[in-house]
PDB file of C-alpha atoms in Angstrom:
ATOM      1  CA  MET A   1     106.679 -34.893 -63.050  1.00 53.00           C
ATOM      2  CA  ARG A   2     102.873 -33.280 -62.309  1.00 67.00           C
ATOM      3  CA  ALA A   3     102.122 -32.281 -58.500  1.00 80.00           C
ATOM      4  CA  ARG A   4      99.810 -33.467 -57.034  1.00 92.00           C
ATOM      5  CA  PRO A   5      96.593 -32.327 -55.782  1.00 96.00           C
ATOM      6  CA  LEU A   6      96.616 -30.134 -52.727  1.00 98.00           C
ATOM      7  CA  ALA A   7      94.776 -30.553 -50.159  1.00 98.00           C
ATOM      8  CA  LEU A   8      94.145 -28.363 -47.054  1.00 98.00           C
ATOM      9  CA  VAL A   9      93.156 -29.683 -42.892  1.00 98.00           C
ATOM     10  CA  THR A  10      92.497 -27.817 -40.450  1.00 98.00           C
ATOM     11  CA  GLY A  11      92.478 -29.461 -36.695  1.00 96.00           C
ATOM     12  CA  ALA A  12      94.994 -31.982 -38.291  1.00 97.00           C
ATOM     13  CA  SER A  13      97.030 -32.580 -34.820  1.00 95.00           C
ATOM     14  CA  THR A  14      94.524 -35.658 -33.712  1.00 95.00           C
ATOM     15  CA  GLY A  15      91.128 -36.975 -33.945  1.00 95.00           C
ATOM     16  CA  ILE A  16      89.342 -36.670 -37.196  1.00 96.00           C
ATOM     17  CA  GLY A  17      91.242 -33.974 -38.463  1.00 97.00           C
ATOM     18  CA  TYR A  18      93.964 -36.132 -38.405  1.00 97.00           C
ATOM     19  CA  GLU A  19      92.142 -39.225 -39.885  1.00 97.00           C
ATOM     20  CA  PHE A  20      91.948 -37.213 -43.157  1.00 98.00           C
ATOM     21  CA  ALA A  21      94.722 -35.621 -44.019  1.00 98.00           C
ATOM     22  CA  LYS A  22      96.166 -39.281 -43.128  1.00 97.00           C
ATOM     23  CA  LEU A  23      93.670 -40.122 -46.628  1.00 97.00           C
ATOM     24  CA  CYS A  24      94.388 -37.477 -48.302  1.00 97.00           C
ATOM     25  CA  ALA A  25      98.172 -38.436 -48.419  1.00 96.00           C
ATOM     26  CA  GLN A  26      97.285 -41.468 -48.641  1.00 95.00           C
ATOM     27  CA  ARG A  27      95.166 -40.815 -51.746  1.00 95.00           C
ATOM     28  CA  GLY A  28      97.433 -39.092 -54.013  1.00 93.00           C
ATOM     29  CA  HIS A  29      97.221 -35.614 -52.661  1.00 97.00           C
ATOM     30  CA  ASP A  30     100.001 -33.438 -50.500  1.00 97.00           C
ATOM     31  CA  LEU A  31      98.727 -31.268 -47.308  1.00 98.00           C
ATOM     32  CA  VAL A  32      98.275 -27.890 -45.425  1.00 98.00           C
ATOM     33  CA  ILE A  33      97.714 -29.216 -42.015  1.00 98.00           C
ATOM     34  CA  ALA A  34      96.633 -26.855 -39.256  1.00 98.00           C
ATOM     35  CA  ALA A  35      95.993 -26.893 -35.615  1.00 97.00           C
ATOM     36  CA  ASP A  36      96.782 -24.808 -32.694  1.00 95.00           C
ATOM     37  CA  GLU A  37      99.159 -27.170 -30.684  1.00 94.00           C
ATOM     38  CA  ALA A  38     102.578 -28.447 -30.853  1.00 96.00           C
ATOM     39  CA  GLN A  39     101.145 -32.149 -32.081  1.00 96.00           C
ATOM     40  CA  ILE A  40     101.004 -30.251 -35.649  1.00 97.00           C
ATOM     41  CA  ILE A  41     104.742 -30.531 -37.048  1.00 97.00           C
ATOM     42  CA  ARG A  42     104.711 -34.363 -35.788  1.00 96.00           C
ATOM     43  CA  VAL A  43     101.623 -35.107 -37.784  1.00 97.00           C
ATOM     44  CA  ALA A  44     104.146 -33.696 -40.306  1.00 97.00           C
ATOM     45  CA  GLU A  45     106.553 -35.825 -40.250  1.00 96.00           C
ATOM     46  CA  GLU A  46     105.142 -38.971 -39.506  1.00 96.00           C
ATOM     47  CA  LEU A  47     102.830 -37.705 -43.577  1.00 96.00           C
ATOM     48  CA  ARG A  48     105.660 -36.528 -45.793  1.00 93.00           C
ATOM     49  CA  GLY A  49     107.465 -38.414 -46.787  1.00 82.00           C
ATOM     50  CA  GLY A  50     108.060 -41.409 -50.596  1.00 82.00           C
ATOM     51  CA  ASP A  51     105.645 -38.532 -53.157  1.00 89.00           C
ATOM     52  CA  VAL A  52     103.617 -36.601 -49.816  1.00 94.00           C
ATOM     53  CA  ARG A  53     104.702 -33.135 -49.527  1.00 96.00           C
ATOM     54  CA  VAL A  54     103.403 -31.937 -46.483  1.00 97.00           C
ATOM     55  CA  TRP A  55     103.301 -27.662 -44.718  1.00 97.00           C
ATOM     56  CA  GLU A  56     102.202 -27.135 -41.348  1.00 98.00           C
ATOM     57  CA  LEU A  57     101.485 -24.252 -39.229  1.00 98.00           C
ATOM     58  CA  GLN A  58     100.851 -24.369 -35.850  1.00 98.00           C
ATOM     59  CA  CYS A  59      98.208 -21.328 -35.567  1.00 97.00           C
ATOM     60  CA  ASP A  60      94.598 -19.941 -33.467  1.00 97.00           C
ATOM     61  CA  LEU A  61      91.663 -20.496 -35.764  1.00 97.00           C
ATOM     62  CA  SER A  62      89.634 -19.177 -33.650  1.00 97.00           C
ATOM     63  CA  THR A  63      91.152 -15.910 -35.083  1.00 97.00           C
ATOM     64  CA  MET A  64      91.499 -13.469 -38.424  1.00 97.00           C
ATOM     65  CA  ALA A  65      94.990 -13.473 -37.999  1.00 98.00           C
ATOM     66  CA  GLY A  66      95.775 -17.056 -37.736  1.00 98.00           C
ATOM     67  CA  VAL A  67      93.665 -17.743 -40.735  1.00 98.00           C
ATOM     68  CA  GLU A  68      95.079 -15.044 -42.959  1.00 98.00           C
ATOM     69  CA  ALA A  69      98.182 -17.144 -41.855  1.00 98.00           C
ATOM     70  CA  LEU A  70      97.343 -20.147 -42.693  1.00 98.00           C
ATOM     71  CA  TYR A  71      96.092 -19.115 -46.131  1.00 98.00           C
ATOM     72  CA  ARG A  72      98.973 -17.509 -47.206  1.00 98.00           C
ATOM     73  CA  LEU A  73     101.112 -20.361 -46.281  1.00 98.00           C
ATOM     74  CA  ALA A  74      98.315 -22.303 -48.534  1.00 97.00           C
ATOM     75  CA  GLN A  75      99.344 -19.108 -50.966  1.00 96.00           C
ATOM     76  CA  GLY A  76     102.783 -18.796 -51.162  1.00 96.00           C
ATOM     77  CA  LEU A  77     102.880 -21.979 -52.642  1.00 95.00           C
ATOM     78  CA  ALA A  78     101.689 -21.154 -55.344  1.00 92.00           C
ATOM     79  CA  ARG A  79      99.726 -24.239 -56.596  1.00 95.00           C
ATOM     80  CA  PRO A  80      95.878 -24.111 -56.629  1.00 97.00           C
ATOM     81  CA  ILE A  81      93.973 -25.731 -53.667  1.00 98.00           C
ATOM     82  CA  ASP A  82      92.405 -28.347 -54.605  1.00 98.00           C
ATOM     83  CA  ILE A  83      90.211 -29.818 -51.271  1.00 98.00           C
ATOM     84  CA  LEU A  84      89.532 -27.911 -48.495  1.00 98.00           C
ATOM     85  CA  ILE A  85      88.298 -29.926 -44.934  1.00 98.00           C
ATOM     86  CA  ALA A  86      87.168 -27.621 -42.605  1.00 98.00           C
ATOM     87  CA  ASN A  87      87.661 -29.816 -39.079  1.00 97.00           C
ATOM     88  CA  ALA A  88      88.965 -27.880 -36.909  1.00 96.00           C
ATOM     89  CA  GLY A  89      86.220 -27.170 -34.163  1.00 94.00           C
ATOM     90  CA  ARG A  90      86.875 -26.976 -30.491  1.00 94.00           C
ATOM     91  CA  GLY A  91      83.917 -27.765 -27.615  1.00 92.00           C
ATOM     92  CA  LEU A  92      82.789 -26.168 -24.071  1.00 93.00           C
ATOM     93  CA  GLY A  93      80.717 -28.685 -21.792  1.00 91.00           C
ATOM     94  CA  GLY A  94      79.196 -27.474 -18.703  1.00 92.00           C
ATOM     95  CA  ALA A  95      75.961 -24.682 -17.645  1.00 93.00           C
ATOM     96  CA  PHE A  96      76.363 -21.999 -19.770  1.00 96.00           C
ATOM     97  CA  LEU A  97      75.535 -19.643 -17.065  1.00 97.00           C
ATOM     98  CA  ASP A  98      78.111 -21.368 -15.160  1.00 96.00           C
ATOM     99  CA  GLN A  99      80.672 -20.799 -17.750  1.00 96.00           C
ATOM    100  CA  ASP A 100      83.869 -18.157 -18.859  1.00 97.00           C
ATOM    101  CA  PHE A 101      82.607 -15.976 -21.233  1.00 98.00           C
ATOM    102  CA  ALA A 102      86.692 -16.064 -22.961  1.00 97.00           C
ATOM    103  CA  ALA A 103      85.730 -19.463 -23.532  1.00 97.00           C
ATOM    104  CA  ILE A 104      82.638 -19.558 -24.853  1.00 97.00           C
ATOM    105  CA  ARG A 105      83.823 -17.183 -27.123  1.00 98.00           C
ATOM    106  CA  ARG A 106      86.190 -19.253 -28.083  1.00 97.00           C
ATOM    107  CA  VAL A 107      84.418 -21.615 -29.406  1.00 97.00           C
ATOM    108  CA  ILE A 108      82.331 -19.858 -31.397  1.00 98.00           C
ATOM    109  CA  ASP A 109      85.421 -18.462 -32.946  1.00 98.00           C
ATOM    110  CA  THR A 110      87.163 -21.610 -34.003  1.00 97.00           C
ATOM    111  CA  ASN A 111      83.932 -22.970 -35.020  1.00 98.00           C
ATOM    112  CA  VAL A 112      82.186 -20.790 -36.515  1.00 98.00           C
ATOM    113  CA  THR A 113      83.550 -17.180 -37.657  1.00 98.00           C
ATOM    114  CA  GLY A 114      87.216 -19.388 -38.251  1.00 98.00           C
ATOM    115  CA  THR A 115      85.080 -21.870 -40.290  1.00 98.00           C
ATOM    116  CA  VAL A 116      83.437 -19.404 -42.900  1.00 98.00           C
ATOM    117  CA  TYR A 117      85.807 -17.013 -43.205  1.00 98.00           C
ATOM    118  CA  LEU A 118      88.377 -19.564 -44.355  1.00 98.00           C
ATOM    119  CA  THR A 119      85.770 -21.675 -46.660  1.00 98.00           C
ATOM    120  CA  GLN A 120      85.419 -17.704 -47.644  1.00 98.00           C
ATOM    121  CA  LEU A 121      89.477 -17.222 -48.794  1.00 98.00           C
ATOM    122  CA  VAL A 122      89.545 -20.566 -50.119  1.00 98.00           C
ATOM    123  CA  GLY A 123      85.761 -20.462 -52.057  1.00 98.00           C
ATOM    124  CA  ARG A 124      86.707 -17.602 -53.329  1.00 98.00           C
ATOM    125  CA  ASP A 125      89.940 -19.070 -55.571  1.00 98.00           C
ATOM    126  CA  MET A 126      87.735 -22.568 -56.299  1.00 98.00           C
ATOM    127  CA  ARG A 127      84.966 -20.722 -57.593  1.00 98.00           C
ATOM    128  CA  SER A 128      87.264 -18.148 -59.812  1.00 98.00           C
ATOM    129  CA  ARG A 129      88.828 -21.961 -61.039  1.00 97.00           C
ATOM    130  CA  ARG A 130      85.283 -23.465 -61.558  1.00 98.00           C
ATOM    131  CA  ALA A 131      86.902 -26.798 -59.765  1.00 98.00           C
ATOM    132  CA  GLY A 132      87.291 -27.053 -55.494  1.00 98.00           C
ATOM    133  CA  ARG A 133      85.904 -29.611 -53.312  1.00 98.00           C
ATOM    134  CA  ILE A 134      85.061 -27.969 -49.469  1.00 98.00           C
ATOM    135  CA  LEU A 135      84.211 -30.496 -46.468  1.00 98.00           C
ATOM    136  CA  ILE A 136      82.895 -28.760 -43.505  1.00 98.00           C
ATOM    137  CA  VAL A 137      82.436 -31.472 -40.106  1.00 98.00           C
ATOM    138  CA  GLY A 138      79.213 -30.186 -38.530  1.00 96.00           C
ATOM    139  CA  SER A 139      77.778 -32.574 -36.215  1.00 95.00           C
ATOM    140  CA  ILE A 140      74.510 -34.442 -35.294  1.00 92.00           C
ATOM    141  CA  ALA A 141      75.297 -32.472 -32.255  1.00 91.00           C
ATOM    142  CA  GLY A 142      73.363 -29.116 -35.044  1.00 93.00           C
ATOM    143  CA  PHE A 143      70.079 -30.945 -34.592  1.00 93.00           C
ATOM    144  CA  ILE A 144      70.439 -30.675 -31.102  1.00 91.00           C
ATOM    145  CA  PRO A 145      69.208 -28.398 -28.468  1.00 91.00           C
ATOM    146  CA  GLY A 146      72.695 -29.152 -26.402  1.00 89.00           C
ATOM    147  CA  SER A 147      72.075 -28.633 -22.510  1.00 91.00           C
ATOM    148  CA  PHE A 148      74.977 -28.366 -20.706  1.00 92.00           C
ATOM    149  CA  GLN A 149      77.220 -28.060 -24.171  1.00 93.00           C
ATOM    150  CA  ALA A 150      73.968 -25.116 -25.118  1.00 95.00           C
ATOM    151  CA  VAL A 151      77.024 -22.868 -27.528  1.00 97.00           C
ATOM    152  CA  TYR A 152      78.997 -26.348 -28.990  1.00 96.00           C
ATOM    153  CA  HIS A 153      75.457 -27.242 -30.536  1.00 96.00           C
ATOM    154  CA  GLY A 154      74.750 -24.249 -31.507  1.00 97.00           C
ATOM    155  CA  SER A 155      77.921 -23.741 -33.435  1.00 97.00           C
ATOM    156  CA  LYS A 156      76.982 -26.975 -35.239  1.00 97.00           C
ATOM    157  CA  ALA A 157      73.694 -26.631 -36.048  1.00 96.00           C
ATOM    158  CA  PHE A 158      74.932 -22.804 -37.878  1.00 98.00           C
ATOM    159  CA  LEU A 159      77.267 -25.101 -39.213  1.00 98.00           C
ATOM    160  CA  ASP A 160      75.141 -27.717 -40.775  1.00 97.00           C
ATOM    161  CA  ASN A 161      72.828 -24.504 -42.142  1.00 98.00           C
ATOM    162  CA  PHE A 162      75.525 -22.717 -43.352  1.00 98.00           C
ATOM    163  CA  ALA A 163      77.275 -25.947 -45.444  1.00 98.00           C
ATOM    164  CA  ALA A 164      73.954 -27.382 -46.634  1.00 98.00           C
ATOM    165  CA  ALA A 165      73.495 -23.032 -47.982  1.00 98.00           C
ATOM    166  CA  LEU A 166      76.865 -23.180 -50.054  1.00 98.00           C
ATOM    167  CA  ALA A 167      76.002 -26.144 -51.035  1.00 98.00           C
ATOM    168  CA  ASP A 168      72.908 -24.755 -53.296  1.00 98.00           C
ATOM    169  CA  GLU A 169      74.948 -21.242 -53.609  1.00 98.00           C
ATOM    170  CA  LEU A 170      77.541 -22.911 -55.405  1.00 98.00           C
ATOM    171  CA  ASP A 171      75.347 -25.231 -57.222  1.00 97.00           C
ATOM    172  CA  GLY A 172      77.150 -25.407 -61.190  1.00 97.00           C
ATOM    173  CA  ALA A 173      80.187 -23.817 -60.805  1.00 98.00           C
ATOM    174  CA  GLY A 174      81.700 -26.107 -60.481  1.00 98.00           C
ATOM    175  CA  VAL A 175      82.077 -26.465 -56.443  1.00 98.00           C
ATOM    176  CA  THR A 176      81.164 -29.245 -54.119  1.00 98.00           C
ATOM    177  CA  VAL A 177      80.306 -28.573 -50.586  1.00 98.00           C
ATOM    178  CA  THR A 178      80.228 -31.920 -48.525  1.00 98.00           C
ATOM    179  CA  CYS A 179      78.485 -31.467 -44.928  1.00 98.00           C
ATOM    180  CA  LEU A 180      80.137 -33.988 -42.459  1.00 97.00           C
ATOM    181  CA  MET A 181      77.745 -34.504 -39.165  1.00 96.00           C
ATOM    182  CA  PRO A 182      79.439 -37.172 -36.930  1.00 95.00           C
ATOM    183  CA  GLY A 183      78.095 -37.867 -34.286  1.00 87.00           C
ATOM    184  CA  VAL A 184      80.244 -38.944 -30.530  1.00 85.00           C
ATOM    185  CA  THR A 185      83.886 -39.452 -31.428  1.00 81.00           C
ATOM    186  CA  ASP A 186      86.551 -41.325 -29.769  1.00 73.00           C
ATOM    187  CA  THR A 187      88.394 -37.718 -30.574  1.00 78.00           C
ATOM    188  CA  GLU A 188      90.430 -35.425 -27.406  1.00 78.00           C
ATOM    189  CA  PHE A 189      87.148 -33.721 -27.488  1.00 76.00           C
ATOM    190  CA  PHE A 190      85.487 -34.847 -24.424  1.00 76.00           C
ATOM    191  CA  ARG A 191      89.268 -34.590 -22.275  1.00 79.00           C
ATOM    192  CA  ARG A 192      89.940 -30.618 -24.247  1.00 80.00           C
ATOM    193  CA  ALA A 193      85.337 -30.219 -23.867  1.00 71.00           C
ATOM    194  CA  GLY A 194      86.146 -30.939 -19.813  1.00 81.00           C
ATOM    195  CA  MET A 195      83.454 -33.770 -20.664  1.00 78.00           C
ATOM    196  CA  LEU A 196      85.054 -37.472 -19.305  1.00 78.00           C
ATOM    197  CA  ASP A 197      82.734 -36.755 -15.961  1.00 76.00           C
ATOM    198  CA  THR A 198      79.498 -37.013 -18.486  1.00 77.00           C
ATOM    199  CA  GLN A 199      77.450 -40.024 -19.507  1.00 75.00           C
ATOM    200  CA  ALA A 200      78.648 -38.615 -23.342  1.00 70.00           C
ATOM    201  CA  GLY A 201      82.014 -39.091 -22.111  1.00 72.00           C
ATOM    202  CA  ARG A 202      81.643 -42.198 -20.801  1.00 84.00           C
ATOM    203  CA  SER A 203      79.711 -43.843 -23.802  1.00 74.00           C
ATOM    204  CA  LYS A 204      80.820 -45.763 -26.415  1.00 82.00           C
ATOM    205  CA  LYS A 205      82.396 -43.819 -29.633  1.00 79.00           C
ATOM    206  CA  ASP A 206      82.708 -44.269 -33.248  1.00 78.00           C
ATOM    207  CA  ASP A 207      85.879 -44.547 -34.518  1.00 91.00           C
ATOM    208  CA  PRO A 208      86.977 -41.827 -36.327  1.00 92.00           C
ATOM    209  CA  ALA A 209      89.446 -43.750 -38.798  1.00 95.00           C
ATOM    210  CA  GLU A 210      86.013 -44.453 -40.611  1.00 96.00           C
ATOM    211  CA  VAL A 211      84.330 -41.218 -39.853  1.00 95.00           C
ATOM    212  CA  ALA A 212      86.907 -40.210 -41.963  1.00 96.00           C
ATOM    213  CA  ARG A 213      86.675 -42.728 -44.479  1.00 97.00           C
ATOM    214  CA  GLN A 214      83.046 -41.760 -44.380  1.00 97.00           C
ATOM    215  CA  GLY A 215      83.534 -38.127 -44.918  1.00 97.00           C
ATOM    216  CA  PHE A 216      86.273 -38.463 -47.736  1.00 98.00           C
ATOM    217  CA  ASP A 217      84.271 -41.104 -50.008  1.00 97.00           C
ATOM    218  CA  ALA A 218      81.125 -38.908 -49.669  1.00 98.00           C
ATOM    219  CA  LEU A 219      83.311 -35.464 -50.661  1.00 98.00           C
ATOM    220  CA  MET A 220      85.066 -36.945 -53.519  1.00 97.00           C
ATOM    221  CA  GLU A 221      81.617 -38.222 -54.795  1.00 97.00           C
ATOM    222  CA  GLY A 222      80.233 -34.809 -54.531  1.00 97.00           C
ATOM    223  CA  ARG A 223      77.719 -35.369 -51.654  1.00 97.00           C
ATOM    224  CA  ARG A 224      76.025 -32.815 -49.875  1.00 98.00           C
ATOM    225  CA  GLU A 225      75.951 -34.091 -46.911  1.00 97.00           C
ATOM    226  CA  ILE A 226      76.892 -37.884 -45.365  1.00 97.00           C
ATOM    227  CA  VAL A 227      75.602 -38.999 -41.738  1.00 96.00           C
ATOM    228  CA  THR A 228      77.889 -41.395 -40.390  1.00 94.00           C
ATOM    229  CA  GLY A 229      76.362 -44.563 -39.001  1.00 88.00           C
ATOM    230  CA  TRP A 230      73.353 -46.231 -38.319  1.00 88.00           C
ATOM    231  CA  HIS A 231      72.764 -45.025 -35.247  1.00 88.00           C
ATOM    232  CA  ASN A 232      73.091 -40.979 -35.965  1.00 85.00           C
ATOM    233  CA  LYS A 233      71.045 -42.024 -38.731  1.00 90.00           C
ATOM    234  CA  LEU A 234      68.226 -43.227 -37.139  1.00 91.00           C
ATOM    235  CA  LEU A 235      68.994 -39.975 -34.081  1.00 84.00           C
ATOM    236  CA  THR A 236      68.722 -37.136 -36.578  1.00 90.00           C
ATOM    237  CA  MET A 237      65.594 -38.816 -38.378  1.00 89.00           C
ATOM    238  CA  THR A 238      64.131 -39.492 -34.459  1.00 90.00           C
ATOM    239  CA  ALA A 239      65.205 -35.842 -34.093  1.00 85.00           C
ATOM    240  CA  GLN A 240      63.480 -34.074 -36.816  1.00 88.00           C
ATOM    241  CA  ILE A 241      59.911 -35.281 -35.453  1.00 88.00           C
ATOM    242  CA  THR A 242      60.490 -34.852 -31.250  1.00 83.00           C
ATOM    243  CA  PRO A 243      60.075 -31.203 -29.473  1.00 83.00           C
ATOM    244  CA  ALA A 244      63.072 -28.991 -28.285  1.00 84.00           C
ATOM    245  CA  TRP A 245      62.158 -29.179 -25.278  1.00 86.00           C
ATOM    246  CA  LEU A 246      62.308 -33.264 -24.962  1.00 82.00           C
ATOM    247  CA  LEU A 247      65.807 -33.850 -27.056  1.00 80.00           C
ATOM    248  CA  ALA A 248      67.154 -30.913 -24.824  1.00 84.00           C
ATOM    249  CA  ARG A 249      65.935 -33.054 -21.946  1.00 86.00           C
ATOM    250  CA  ARG A 250      67.707 -36.131 -23.174  1.00 82.00           C
ATOM    251  CA  ASN A 251      70.960 -33.876 -24.050  1.00 77.00           C
ATOM    252  CA  ARG A 252      70.240 -33.318 -20.515  1.00 81.00           C
ATOM    253  CA  GLN A 253      70.926 -36.532 -19.355  1.00 82.00           C
ATOM    254  CA  LEU A 254      73.687 -37.102 -21.463  1.00 79.00           C
ATOM    255  CA  SER A 255      75.968 -34.300 -21.118  1.00 82.00           C
ATOM    256  CA  THR A 256      74.969 -32.669 -16.787  1.00 87.00           C
ATOM    257  CA  PRO A 257      78.248 -33.456 -15.223  1.00 85.00           C
ATOM    258  CA  ASP A 258      78.298 -36.448 -12.722  1.00 73.00           C
ATOM    259  CA  ALA A 259      78.474 -33.427  -8.891  1.00 56.00           C
ATOM    260  CA  ARG A 260      76.441 -31.961 -11.159  1.00 52.00           C
ATOM    261  CA  ARG A 261      73.872 -35.103 -11.444  1.00 44.00           C
ATOM    262  CA  ARG A 262      74.272 -36.538  -7.961  1.00 40.00           C
ATOM    263  CA  SER A 263      73.818 -32.306  -5.873  1.00 42.00           C
TER     264      SER A 263
END
């Protein structure tokens, strides 16, 4: 029997990454999944069965060692990675000058450094085979200066830009790069970022399963980017003609903690 194609999904324990892992399994792929929490083991048990094979790793993708451990696991299977979904990410709410720098550094190292390093390792293999698909989870936050989320928004601006550049570099190489740019989505993000006491944290949110579905379809179609949801599309178009200071002021209203807003 011919082996199923292999998909590697990071941040797969919850939210959009979990939905991506389910989609890959449902649409004919075996899986390598990773996250920095033990729940990844339960997800692997859930998805494993029938023809679906799943290999999981609990690792910290904000570190070079964590990225390398994940890559070694995939390489040890002696099978090519057909799809890379670089979804692992971390948020951080609050005023920049009040944040602990270790927490700031972890956001940057997870969202930017870890994503870039894993993409380079896997992307080189794909380029040598002239086959493969990469999806990088950016955000519409990358279009907006993020008052009270300054580092997170900056990291997503990097990823949106990086993905577009890499897609162009690999044009004609047999490897596609898709940037998924969702808006506010119903995941663990706001709890983990300490933002449940914000307007954004309490707002109506997009369904992660639908976000992942649109992203997966765009990936398989070879599209370079997708903004999910008509309201997010409208926001990104508006952001491109709105002064940065005004965008920052609007984000202040969404992301300022309640206690600070009242003071």
